Amino acid sequence: LVVRPRDAAGLALFDRQTRTVLPPSSKPTQFNELVRTLEDAKPGTETSLGPILHDLASKVARRGLVLVL
C-alpha cells in the first residue's frame, strides 16, 4: 500500500485485547513508524476479532478504510 501525502494512516495490533495503537497521522514519518511497529510486533495468543473491532470502531472519529490482515 502506498500512502498519499494527505492520507492519514494508523495501526492497531491486537490478540484478545488491543496491544499497540498508532493513531492515524499524515506526517511524512508515519510510514516508517508503521513499518517499525509491525517489525517489532510479537505474536500473541488467540485472536478475538469481534470485540476488538467493535471497540476500535467506537473510537474512530472519521470515515475511512480499515484493512484487517
Coordinates of C-alpha atoms in Angstrom, one line a residue:
L1 CA 0.0 0.0 0.0
V2 CA 1.1 3.5 -0.7
V3 CA 0.1 6.4 1.5
R4 CA -0.6 9.6 -0.4
P5 CA 0.7 12.8 1.1
R6 CA -2.5 13.8 2.8
D7 CA -3.8 10.4 3.7
A8 CA -3.8 9.6 7.4
A9 CA -2.7 6.0 8.3
G10 CA -2.8 4.3 11.6
L11 CA -2.3 0.9 13.1
A12 CA -3.8 -1.3 15.8
L13 CA -2.2 -4.6 16.9
F14 CA -4.3 -7.0 19.0
D15 CA -5.0 -10.5 20.0
R16 CA -7.6 -10.9 22.7
Q17 CA -7.0 -7.2 23.6
T18 CA -5.5 -4.2 21.9
R19 CA -1.7 -4.3 22.3
T20 CA -0.5 -1.4 20.3
V21 CA -2.2 1.6 18.8
L22 CA -0.5 4.0 16.4
P23 CA -3.0 6.8 15.9
P24 CA -3.8 7.9 12.3
S25 CA -1.4 10.6 11.0
S26 CA -0.3 12.1 7.7
K27 CA 3.1 13.0 8.9
P28 CA 5.9 12.2 6.4
T29 CA 7.5 9.9 9.0
Q30 CA 4.2 7.9 9.7
F31 CA 5.0 5.2 7.1
N32 CA 8.4 4.5 8.8
E33 CA 6.6 4.3 12.2
L34 CA 4.1 1.9 10.9
V35 CA 6.8 -0.4 9.5
R36 CA 8.9 -0.2 12.7
T37 CA 5.8 -1.1 14.8
L38 CA 5.0 -4.1 12.6
E39 CA 8.6 -5.3 12.6
D40 CA 8.7 -5.1 16.4
A41 CA 5.4 -6.9 16.9
K42 CA 5.4 -10.2 18.7
P43 CA 2.7 -12.9 18.1
G44 CA 0.2 -13.1 20.9
T45 CA -2.5 -15.6 21.9
E46 CA -5.7 -16.5 20.1
T47 CA -7.5 -13.6 18.4
S48 CA -10.9 -12.3 19.5
L49 CA -11.7 -10.3 16.4
G50 CA -15.4 -9.2 17.0
P51 CA -15.0 -7.4 20.3
I52 CA -11.7 -5.8 19.2
L53 CA -13.2 -4.4 16.0
H54 CA -16.3 -3.2 17.9
D55 CA -14.1 -1.4 20.4
L56 CA -11.9 0.2 17.7
A57 CA -14.9 1.2 15.6
S58 CA -16.3 3.1 18.6
K59 CA -13.0 5.2 18.7
V60 CA -12.9 6.1 15.0
A61 CA -13.9 9.7 14.6
R62 CA -14.0 9.9 10.8
R63 CA -14.9 7.7 7.9
G64 CA -12.0 5.7 6.4
L65 CA -10.7 2.4 5.1
V66 CA -9.9 -0.4 7.5
L67 CA -7.7 -3.3 6.5
V68 CA -7.6 -6.5 8.5
L69 CA -4.5 -8.6 7.9

